[in-house]
mmCIF file of C-alpha atoms in Angstrom:
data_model
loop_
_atom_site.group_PDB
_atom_site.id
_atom_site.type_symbol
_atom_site.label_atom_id
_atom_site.label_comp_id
_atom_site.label_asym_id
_atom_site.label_seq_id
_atom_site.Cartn_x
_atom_site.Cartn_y
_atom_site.Cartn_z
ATOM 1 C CA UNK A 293 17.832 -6.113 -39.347
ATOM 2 C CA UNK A 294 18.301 -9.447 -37.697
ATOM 3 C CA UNK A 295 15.223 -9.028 -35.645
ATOM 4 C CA UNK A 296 12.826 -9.058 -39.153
ATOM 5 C CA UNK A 297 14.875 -11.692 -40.426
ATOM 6 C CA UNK A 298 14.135 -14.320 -37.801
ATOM 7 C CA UNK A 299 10.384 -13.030 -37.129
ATOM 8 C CA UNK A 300 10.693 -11.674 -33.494
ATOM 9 C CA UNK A 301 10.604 -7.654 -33.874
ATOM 10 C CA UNK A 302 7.304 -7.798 -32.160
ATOM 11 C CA UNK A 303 8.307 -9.784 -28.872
ATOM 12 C CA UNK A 304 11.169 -7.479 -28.304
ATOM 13 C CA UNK A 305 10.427 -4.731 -25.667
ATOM 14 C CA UNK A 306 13.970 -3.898 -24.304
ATOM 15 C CA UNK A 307 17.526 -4.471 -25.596
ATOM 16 C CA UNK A 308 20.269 -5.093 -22.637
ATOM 17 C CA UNK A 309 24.010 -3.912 -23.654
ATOM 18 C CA UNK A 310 27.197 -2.409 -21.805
ATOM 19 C CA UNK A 311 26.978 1.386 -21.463
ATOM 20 C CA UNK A 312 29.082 2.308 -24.447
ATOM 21 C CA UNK A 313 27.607 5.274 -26.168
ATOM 22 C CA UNK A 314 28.037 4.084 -29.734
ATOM 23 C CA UNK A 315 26.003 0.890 -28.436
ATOM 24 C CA UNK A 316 23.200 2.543 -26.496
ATOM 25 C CA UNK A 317 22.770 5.222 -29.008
ATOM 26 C CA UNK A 318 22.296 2.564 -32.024
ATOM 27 C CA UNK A 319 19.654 0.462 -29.859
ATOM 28 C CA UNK A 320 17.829 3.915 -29.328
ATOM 29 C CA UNK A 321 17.700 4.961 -32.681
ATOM 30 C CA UNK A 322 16.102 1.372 -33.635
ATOM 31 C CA UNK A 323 13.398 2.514 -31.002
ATOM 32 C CA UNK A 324 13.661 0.340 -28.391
ATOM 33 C CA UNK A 325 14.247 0.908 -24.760
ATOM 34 C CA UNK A 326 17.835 0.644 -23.663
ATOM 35 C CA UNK A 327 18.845 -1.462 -20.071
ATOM 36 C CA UNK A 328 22.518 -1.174 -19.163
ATOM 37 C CA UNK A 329 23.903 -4.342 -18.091
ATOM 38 C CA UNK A 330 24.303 -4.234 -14.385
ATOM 39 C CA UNK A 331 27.476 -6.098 -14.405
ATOM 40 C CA UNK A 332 28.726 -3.404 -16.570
ATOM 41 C CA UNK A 333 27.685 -1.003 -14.563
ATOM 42 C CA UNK A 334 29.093 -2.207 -11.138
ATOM 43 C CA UNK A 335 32.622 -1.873 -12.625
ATOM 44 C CA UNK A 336 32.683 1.735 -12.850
ATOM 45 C CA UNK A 337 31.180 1.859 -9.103
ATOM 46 C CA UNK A 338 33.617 0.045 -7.298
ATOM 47 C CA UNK A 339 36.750 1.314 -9.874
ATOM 48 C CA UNK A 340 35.538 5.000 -8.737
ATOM 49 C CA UNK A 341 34.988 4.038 -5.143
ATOM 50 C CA UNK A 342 38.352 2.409 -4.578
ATOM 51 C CA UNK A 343 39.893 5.285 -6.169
ATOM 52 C CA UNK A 344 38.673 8.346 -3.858
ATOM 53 C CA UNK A 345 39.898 7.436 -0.369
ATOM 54 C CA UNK A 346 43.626 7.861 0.755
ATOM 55 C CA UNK A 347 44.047 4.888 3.105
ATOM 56 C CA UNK A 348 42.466 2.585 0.858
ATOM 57 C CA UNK A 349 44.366 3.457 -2.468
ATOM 58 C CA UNK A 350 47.176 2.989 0.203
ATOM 59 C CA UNK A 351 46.105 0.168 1.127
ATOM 60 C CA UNK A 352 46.016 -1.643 -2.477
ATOM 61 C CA UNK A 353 49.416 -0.240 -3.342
ATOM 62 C CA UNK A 354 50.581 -2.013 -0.082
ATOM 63 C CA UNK A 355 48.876 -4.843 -1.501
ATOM 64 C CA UNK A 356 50.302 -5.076 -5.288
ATOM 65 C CA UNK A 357 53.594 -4.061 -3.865
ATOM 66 C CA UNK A 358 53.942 -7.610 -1.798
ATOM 67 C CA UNK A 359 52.112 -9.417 -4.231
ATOM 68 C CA UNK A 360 54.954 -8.191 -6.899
ATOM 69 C CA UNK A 361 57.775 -8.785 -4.377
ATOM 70 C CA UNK A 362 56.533 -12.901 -3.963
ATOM 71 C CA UNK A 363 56.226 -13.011 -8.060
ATOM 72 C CA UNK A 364 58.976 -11.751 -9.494
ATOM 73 C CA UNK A 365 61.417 -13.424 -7.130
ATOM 74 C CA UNK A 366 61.385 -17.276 -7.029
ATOM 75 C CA UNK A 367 63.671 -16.958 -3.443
ATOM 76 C CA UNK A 368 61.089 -14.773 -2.067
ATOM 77 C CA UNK A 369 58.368 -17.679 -3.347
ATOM 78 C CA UNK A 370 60.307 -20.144 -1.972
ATOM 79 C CA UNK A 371 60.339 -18.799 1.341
ATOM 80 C CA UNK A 372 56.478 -18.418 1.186
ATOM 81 C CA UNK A 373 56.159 -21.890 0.178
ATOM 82 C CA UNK A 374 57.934 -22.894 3.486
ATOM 83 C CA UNK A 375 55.570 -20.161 5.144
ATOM 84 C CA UNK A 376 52.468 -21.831 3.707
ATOM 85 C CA UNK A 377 54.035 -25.625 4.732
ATOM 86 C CA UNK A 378 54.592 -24.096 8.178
ATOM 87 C CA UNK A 379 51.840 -22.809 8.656
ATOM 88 C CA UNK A 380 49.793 -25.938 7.147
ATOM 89 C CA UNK A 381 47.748 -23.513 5.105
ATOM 90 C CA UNK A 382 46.682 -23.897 0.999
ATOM 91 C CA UNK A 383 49.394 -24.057 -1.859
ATOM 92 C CA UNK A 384 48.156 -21.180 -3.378
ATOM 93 C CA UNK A 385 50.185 -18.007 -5.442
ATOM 94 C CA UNK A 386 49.438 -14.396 -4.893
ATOM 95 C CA UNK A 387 47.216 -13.012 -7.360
ATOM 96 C CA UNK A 388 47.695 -10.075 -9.049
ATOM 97 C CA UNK A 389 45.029 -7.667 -9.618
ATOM 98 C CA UNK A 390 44.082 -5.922 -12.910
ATOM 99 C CA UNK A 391 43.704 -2.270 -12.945
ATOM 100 C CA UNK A 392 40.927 -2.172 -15.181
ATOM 101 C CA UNK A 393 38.648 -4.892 -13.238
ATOM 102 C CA UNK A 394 37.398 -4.453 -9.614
ATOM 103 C CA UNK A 395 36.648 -8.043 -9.203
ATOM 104 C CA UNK A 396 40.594 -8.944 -9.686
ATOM 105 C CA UNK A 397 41.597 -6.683 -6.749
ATOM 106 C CA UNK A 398 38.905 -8.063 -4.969
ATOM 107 C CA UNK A 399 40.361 -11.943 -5.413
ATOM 108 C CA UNK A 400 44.128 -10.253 -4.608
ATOM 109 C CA UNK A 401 42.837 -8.893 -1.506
ATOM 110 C CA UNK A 402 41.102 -12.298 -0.405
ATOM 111 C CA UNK A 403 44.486 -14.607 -1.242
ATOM 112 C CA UNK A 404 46.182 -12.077 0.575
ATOM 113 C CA UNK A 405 44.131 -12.132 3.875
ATOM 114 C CA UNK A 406 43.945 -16.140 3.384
ATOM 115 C CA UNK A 407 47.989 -16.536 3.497
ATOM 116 C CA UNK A 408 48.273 -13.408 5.806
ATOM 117 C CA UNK A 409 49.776 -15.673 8.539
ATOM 118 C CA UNK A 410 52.680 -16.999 5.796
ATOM 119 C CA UNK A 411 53.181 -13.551 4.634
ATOM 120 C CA UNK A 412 53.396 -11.817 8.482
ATOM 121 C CA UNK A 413 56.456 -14.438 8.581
ATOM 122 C CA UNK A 414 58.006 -12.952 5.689
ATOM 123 C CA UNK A 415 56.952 -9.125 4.936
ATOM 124 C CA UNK A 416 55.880 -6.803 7.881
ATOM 125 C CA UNK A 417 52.078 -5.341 7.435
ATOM 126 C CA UNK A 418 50.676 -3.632 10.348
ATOM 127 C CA UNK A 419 47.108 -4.991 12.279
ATOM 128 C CA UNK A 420 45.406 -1.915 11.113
ATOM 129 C CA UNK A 421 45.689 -2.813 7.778
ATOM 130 C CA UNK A 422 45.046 -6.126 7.851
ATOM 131 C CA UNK A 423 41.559 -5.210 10.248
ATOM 132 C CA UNK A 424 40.741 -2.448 6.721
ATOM 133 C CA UNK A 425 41.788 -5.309 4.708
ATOM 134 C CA UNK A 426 39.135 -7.570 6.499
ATOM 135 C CA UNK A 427 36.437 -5.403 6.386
ATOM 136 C CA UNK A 428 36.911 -4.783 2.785
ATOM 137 C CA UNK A 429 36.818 -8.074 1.293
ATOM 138 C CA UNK A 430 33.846 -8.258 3.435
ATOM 139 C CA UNK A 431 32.330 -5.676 1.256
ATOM 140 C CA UNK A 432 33.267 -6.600 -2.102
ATOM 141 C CA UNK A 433 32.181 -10.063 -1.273
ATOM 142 C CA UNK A 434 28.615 -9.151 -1.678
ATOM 143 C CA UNK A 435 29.124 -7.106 -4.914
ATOM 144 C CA UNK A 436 30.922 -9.839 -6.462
ATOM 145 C CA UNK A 437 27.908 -11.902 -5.516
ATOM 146 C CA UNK A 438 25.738 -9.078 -7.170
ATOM 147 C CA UNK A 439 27.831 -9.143 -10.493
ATOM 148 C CA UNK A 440 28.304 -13.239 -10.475
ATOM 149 C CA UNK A 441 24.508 -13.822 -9.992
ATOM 150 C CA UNK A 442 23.793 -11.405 -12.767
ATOM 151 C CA UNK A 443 26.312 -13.304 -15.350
ATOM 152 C CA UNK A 444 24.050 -16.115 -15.420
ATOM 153 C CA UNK A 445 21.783 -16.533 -17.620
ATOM 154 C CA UNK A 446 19.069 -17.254 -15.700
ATOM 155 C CA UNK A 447 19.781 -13.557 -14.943
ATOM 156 C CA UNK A 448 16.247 -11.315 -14.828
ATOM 157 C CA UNK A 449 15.322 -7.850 -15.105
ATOM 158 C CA UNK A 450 13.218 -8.168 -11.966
ATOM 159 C CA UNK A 451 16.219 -9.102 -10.003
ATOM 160 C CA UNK A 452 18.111 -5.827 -10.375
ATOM 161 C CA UNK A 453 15.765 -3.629 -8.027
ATOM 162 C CA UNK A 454 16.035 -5.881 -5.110
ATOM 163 C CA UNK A 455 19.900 -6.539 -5.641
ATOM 164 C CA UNK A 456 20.394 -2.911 -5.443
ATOM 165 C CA UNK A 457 18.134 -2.084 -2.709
ATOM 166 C CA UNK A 458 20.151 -5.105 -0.432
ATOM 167 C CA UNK A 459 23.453 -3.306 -1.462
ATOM 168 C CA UNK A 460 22.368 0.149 -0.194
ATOM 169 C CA UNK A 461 20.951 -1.745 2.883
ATOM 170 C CA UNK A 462 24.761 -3.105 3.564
ATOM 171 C CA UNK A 463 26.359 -0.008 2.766
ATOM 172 C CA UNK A 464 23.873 1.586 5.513
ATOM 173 C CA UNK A 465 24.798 -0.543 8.002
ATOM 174 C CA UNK A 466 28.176 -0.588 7.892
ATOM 175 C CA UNK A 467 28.266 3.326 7.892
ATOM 176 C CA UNK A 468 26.888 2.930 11.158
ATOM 177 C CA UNK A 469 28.550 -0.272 12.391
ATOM 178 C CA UNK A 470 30.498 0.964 15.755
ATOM 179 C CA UNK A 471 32.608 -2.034 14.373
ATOM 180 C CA UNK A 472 33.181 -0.925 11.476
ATOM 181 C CA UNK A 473 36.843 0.648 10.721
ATOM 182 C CA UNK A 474 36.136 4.686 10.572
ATOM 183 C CA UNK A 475 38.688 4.221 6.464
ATOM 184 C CA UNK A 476 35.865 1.318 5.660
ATOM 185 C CA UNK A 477 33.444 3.158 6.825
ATOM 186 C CA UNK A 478 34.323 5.972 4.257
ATOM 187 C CA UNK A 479 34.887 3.516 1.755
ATOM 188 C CA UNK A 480 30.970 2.250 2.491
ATOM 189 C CA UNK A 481 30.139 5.931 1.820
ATOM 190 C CA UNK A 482 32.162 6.420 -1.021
ATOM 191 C CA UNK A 483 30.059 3.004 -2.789
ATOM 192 C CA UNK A 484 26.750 4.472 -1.857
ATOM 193 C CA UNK A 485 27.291 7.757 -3.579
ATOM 194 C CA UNK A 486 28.905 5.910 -6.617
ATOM 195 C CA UNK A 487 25.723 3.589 -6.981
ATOM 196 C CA UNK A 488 23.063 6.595 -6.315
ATOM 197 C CA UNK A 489 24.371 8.402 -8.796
ATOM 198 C CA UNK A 490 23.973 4.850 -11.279
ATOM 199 C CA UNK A 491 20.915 3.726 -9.517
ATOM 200 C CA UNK A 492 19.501 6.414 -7.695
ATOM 201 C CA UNK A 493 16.632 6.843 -10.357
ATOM 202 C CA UNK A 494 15.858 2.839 -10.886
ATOM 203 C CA UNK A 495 12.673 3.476 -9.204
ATOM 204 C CA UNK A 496 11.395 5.762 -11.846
ATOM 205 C CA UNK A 497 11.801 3.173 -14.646
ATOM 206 C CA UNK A 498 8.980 1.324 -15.769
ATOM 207 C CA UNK A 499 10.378 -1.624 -16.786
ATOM 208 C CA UNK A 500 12.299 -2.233 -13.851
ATOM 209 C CA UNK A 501 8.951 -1.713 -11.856
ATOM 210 C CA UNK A 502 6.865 -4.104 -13.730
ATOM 211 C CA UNK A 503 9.316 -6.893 -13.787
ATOM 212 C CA UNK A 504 9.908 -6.680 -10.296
ATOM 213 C CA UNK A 505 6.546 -7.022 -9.124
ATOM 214 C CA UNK A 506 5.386 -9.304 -11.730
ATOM 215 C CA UNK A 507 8.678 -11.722 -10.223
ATOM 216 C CA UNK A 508 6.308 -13.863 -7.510
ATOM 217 C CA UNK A 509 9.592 -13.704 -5.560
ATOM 218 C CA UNK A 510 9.721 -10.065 -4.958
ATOM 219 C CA UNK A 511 6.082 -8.747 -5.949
ATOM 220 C CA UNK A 512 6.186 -5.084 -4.252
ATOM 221 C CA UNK A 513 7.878 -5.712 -1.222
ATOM 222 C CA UNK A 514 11.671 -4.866 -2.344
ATOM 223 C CA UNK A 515 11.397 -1.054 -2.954
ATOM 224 C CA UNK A 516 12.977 1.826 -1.343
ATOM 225 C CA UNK A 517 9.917 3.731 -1.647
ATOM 226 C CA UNK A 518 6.435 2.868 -0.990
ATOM 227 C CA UNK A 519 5.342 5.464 -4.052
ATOM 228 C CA UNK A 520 7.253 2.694 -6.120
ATOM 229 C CA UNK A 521 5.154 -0.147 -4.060
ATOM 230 C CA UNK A 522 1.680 1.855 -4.982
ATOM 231 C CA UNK A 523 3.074 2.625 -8.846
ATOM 232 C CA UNK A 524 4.003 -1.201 -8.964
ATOM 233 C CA UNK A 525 0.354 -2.566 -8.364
ATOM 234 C CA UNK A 526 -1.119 -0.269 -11.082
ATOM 235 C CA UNK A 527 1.228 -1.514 -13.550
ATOM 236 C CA UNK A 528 0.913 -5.170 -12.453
ATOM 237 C CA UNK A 529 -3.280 -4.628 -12.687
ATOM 238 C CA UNK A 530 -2.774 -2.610 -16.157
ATOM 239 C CA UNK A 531 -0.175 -5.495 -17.353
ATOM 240 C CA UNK A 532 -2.333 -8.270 -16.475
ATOM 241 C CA UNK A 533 -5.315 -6.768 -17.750
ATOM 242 C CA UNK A 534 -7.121 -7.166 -14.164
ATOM 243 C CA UNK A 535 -8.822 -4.051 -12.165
ATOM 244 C CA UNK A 536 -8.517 -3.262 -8.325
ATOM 245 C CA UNK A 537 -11.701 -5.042 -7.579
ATOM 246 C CA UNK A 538 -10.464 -8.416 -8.521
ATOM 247 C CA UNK A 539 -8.061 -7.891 -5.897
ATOM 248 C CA UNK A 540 -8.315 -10.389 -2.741
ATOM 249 C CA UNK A 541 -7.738 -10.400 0.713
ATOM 250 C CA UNK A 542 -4.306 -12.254 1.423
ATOM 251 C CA UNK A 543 -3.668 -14.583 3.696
ATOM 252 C CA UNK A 544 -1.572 -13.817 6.233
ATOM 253 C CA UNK A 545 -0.414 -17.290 6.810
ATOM 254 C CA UNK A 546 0.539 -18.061 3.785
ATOM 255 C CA UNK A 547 4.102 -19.461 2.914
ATOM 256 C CA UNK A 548 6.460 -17.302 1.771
ATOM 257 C CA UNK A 549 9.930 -17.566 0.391
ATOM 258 C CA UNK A 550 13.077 -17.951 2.538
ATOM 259 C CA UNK A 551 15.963 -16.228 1.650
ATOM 260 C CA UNK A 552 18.843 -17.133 3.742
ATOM 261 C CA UNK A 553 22.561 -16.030 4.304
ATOM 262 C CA UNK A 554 24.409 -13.440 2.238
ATOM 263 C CA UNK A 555 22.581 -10.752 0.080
ATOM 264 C CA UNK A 556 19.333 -12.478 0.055
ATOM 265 C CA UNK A 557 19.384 -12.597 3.310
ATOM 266 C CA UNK A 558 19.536 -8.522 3.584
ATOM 267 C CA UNK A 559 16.675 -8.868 1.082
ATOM 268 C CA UNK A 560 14.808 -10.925 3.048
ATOM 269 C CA UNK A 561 15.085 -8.372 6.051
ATOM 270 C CA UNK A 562 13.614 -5.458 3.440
ATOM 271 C CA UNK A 563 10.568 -7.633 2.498
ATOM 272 C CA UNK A 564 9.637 -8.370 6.412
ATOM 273 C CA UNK A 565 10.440 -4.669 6.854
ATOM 274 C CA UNK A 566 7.732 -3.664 4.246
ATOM 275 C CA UNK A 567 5.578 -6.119 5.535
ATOM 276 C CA UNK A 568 5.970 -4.849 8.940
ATOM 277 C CA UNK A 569 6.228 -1.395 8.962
ATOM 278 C CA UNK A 570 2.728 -1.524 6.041
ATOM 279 C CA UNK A 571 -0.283 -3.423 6.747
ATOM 280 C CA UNK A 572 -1.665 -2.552 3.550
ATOM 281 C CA UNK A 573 1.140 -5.007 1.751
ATOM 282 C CA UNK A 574 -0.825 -7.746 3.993
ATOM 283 C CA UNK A 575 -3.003 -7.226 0.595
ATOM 284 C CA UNK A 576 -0.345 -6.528 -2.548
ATOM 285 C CA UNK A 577 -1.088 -8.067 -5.415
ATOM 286 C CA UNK A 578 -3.320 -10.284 -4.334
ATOM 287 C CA UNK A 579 -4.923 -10.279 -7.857
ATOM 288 C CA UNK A 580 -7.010 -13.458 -8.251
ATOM 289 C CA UNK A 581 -4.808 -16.091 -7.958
ATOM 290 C CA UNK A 582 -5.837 -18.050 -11.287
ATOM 291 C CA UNK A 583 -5.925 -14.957 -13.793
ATOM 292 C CA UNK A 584 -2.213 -14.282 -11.869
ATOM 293 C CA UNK A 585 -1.365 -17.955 -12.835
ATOM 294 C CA UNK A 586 -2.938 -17.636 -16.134
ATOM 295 C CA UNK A 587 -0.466 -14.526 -17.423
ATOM 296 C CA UNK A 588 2.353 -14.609 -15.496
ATOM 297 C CA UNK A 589 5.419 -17.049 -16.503
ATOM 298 C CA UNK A 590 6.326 -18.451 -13.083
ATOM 299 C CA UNK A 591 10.414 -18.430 -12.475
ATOM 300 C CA UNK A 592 11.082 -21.313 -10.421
ATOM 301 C CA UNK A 593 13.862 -22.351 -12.512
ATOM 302 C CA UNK A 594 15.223 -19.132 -12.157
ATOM 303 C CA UNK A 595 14.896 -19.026 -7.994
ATOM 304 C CA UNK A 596 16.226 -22.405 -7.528
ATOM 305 C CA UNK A 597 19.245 -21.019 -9.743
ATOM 306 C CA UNK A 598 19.898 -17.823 -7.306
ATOM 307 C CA UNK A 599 17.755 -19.218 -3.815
ATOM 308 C CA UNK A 600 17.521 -22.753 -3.218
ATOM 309 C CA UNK A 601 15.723 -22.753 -0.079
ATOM 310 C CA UNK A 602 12.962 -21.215 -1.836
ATOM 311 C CA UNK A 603 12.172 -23.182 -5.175
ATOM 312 C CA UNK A 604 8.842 -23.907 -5.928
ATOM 313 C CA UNK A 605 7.913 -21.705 -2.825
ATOM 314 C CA UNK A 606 5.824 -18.655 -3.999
ATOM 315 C CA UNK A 607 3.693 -16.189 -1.511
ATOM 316 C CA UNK A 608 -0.016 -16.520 -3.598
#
């Protein structure tokens, strides 16, 4: 086995792979703990999602169907072109989507709603659909976010809990958005139940847990449920090797990260909400700052990677 060969058996804890069975069987049987890859696993939630509601399978095939129309006739391109020139808007082709990736109907939908004006000259699609068409891309933006911030590899474990807890905050709101259109509010629905029944259990897993609240970014303030909060600090203090008593009053006033725009900015919202709504979080973690120092590997590469307004900006 590779991992006795280069000396490291003992500094592996978890093994990170798609969610072929074959795969996550073999990294079982070799003992260790298995962690699906989250990019992996968003696939299947938006293919699923996109596939249960009428109006917005509709919608796609709408989509493909004009997007086919401008490729495979160079007249029909032509006349876009002069659309686009027109219209003074980008140079850009149509982009086909790929059945078996979310993300590439995602980016067909966008070019679409970016030359919509060029393409209302040339091929008739009703307002309705281009107001579901809208408020879709607006959607998918944030999961494409999710998966492109995960492909890095500055990627962490601790960053999963908090990603998914901002994406069920979204899909909340828009279920209840008066704005929202009553198809994309289905569709909202429709993502929820397909990422509870992938992530509804994250905040049973251990690992997940501990990485999160060891991440000085995140500490205990990004779970669903404050059980998770409470079962968070006792694996910090049994991680660290600290008790309850070396715990110390926080400061209130102390600096804390900022998180702005996008899906960190929904995260942001869910740690002032914990903070809020618990004055006992006034005090989480607030293990002795130099034993927390000591034992835990700051990430401030890692945050200016996904938040640059907070880089070397850590709530102590």
């Amino acid at each position: 086995m590779a991992f006795l060969e280069w000396g490291i058996i003992e500094k592996v804890q978890a093994i990170t792979t798609d969610n072929a069975r074959n795969i996550v069987n073999s990294v079982k049987e070799l003992g260790f703990e298995h962690i699906p890859c989250m990019v992996h696993t968003v696939q299947p939630v938006l293919r699923d999602a996109l596939q249960v509601q009428k109006n917005v399978k509709d919608l796609l095939k709408t989509a493909r169907k004009i997007v086919r129309h401008f490729s495979d006739s160079t007249v029909a391109m032509k006349i876009l072109q002069e659309a686009q020139e027109t219209y003074n808007l980008p140079q850009h082709v149509l982009i086909q989507d790929v059945p078996t990736r979310w993300d590439a109907t995602y980016h067909m939908l966008r070019r679409l709603y970016e030359q919509r004006i060029a393409i209302q000259a040339v091929d008739d699609l009703n307002t309705q659909k281009w107001i579901i068409m809208e408020q879709a891309i607006n959607i998918l933006a944030y999961f494409e976010y999710v998966t492109k911030a995960l492909s890095k590899d500055t990627a962490m474990l601790s960053d999963v809990i908090p990603l998914v807890s901002s994406l069920f905050k979204i899909l909340d709101r828009i279920k209840s958005d008066m704005m929202s259109h009553e198809h994309v509010k289905i569709m909202a629905a429709d993502l929820s139940k397909q990422l509870s029944l992938r992530y509804g259990n994250i905040e049973d897993n251990n690992s997940y847990i501990t990485a999160t609240a060891l991440d000085p970014r995140y500490k205990t303030r990004v779970f669903r449920m404050h059980s998770t909060a409470e079962k968070g600090k006792e694996l910090l203090y049994f991680t660290l090797g600290v008790g309850e008593s070396s715990e110390q009053q926080a400061s209130t006033s102390s600096s804390k990260p900022s998180m702005q725009g996008g899906i960190w900015g929904i995260c942001q919202e869910i740690i002032d909400d914990t903070e809020r709504n618990d004055t006992r979080n006034q005090n989480y973690l607030a293990i002795n700052t130099e034993i927390y120092d000591q034992r835990v590997i700051m990430v401030d590469k890692n945050c200016g990677e996904l938040m640059p307004e907070q880089k070397n900006t850590y709530d102590t």
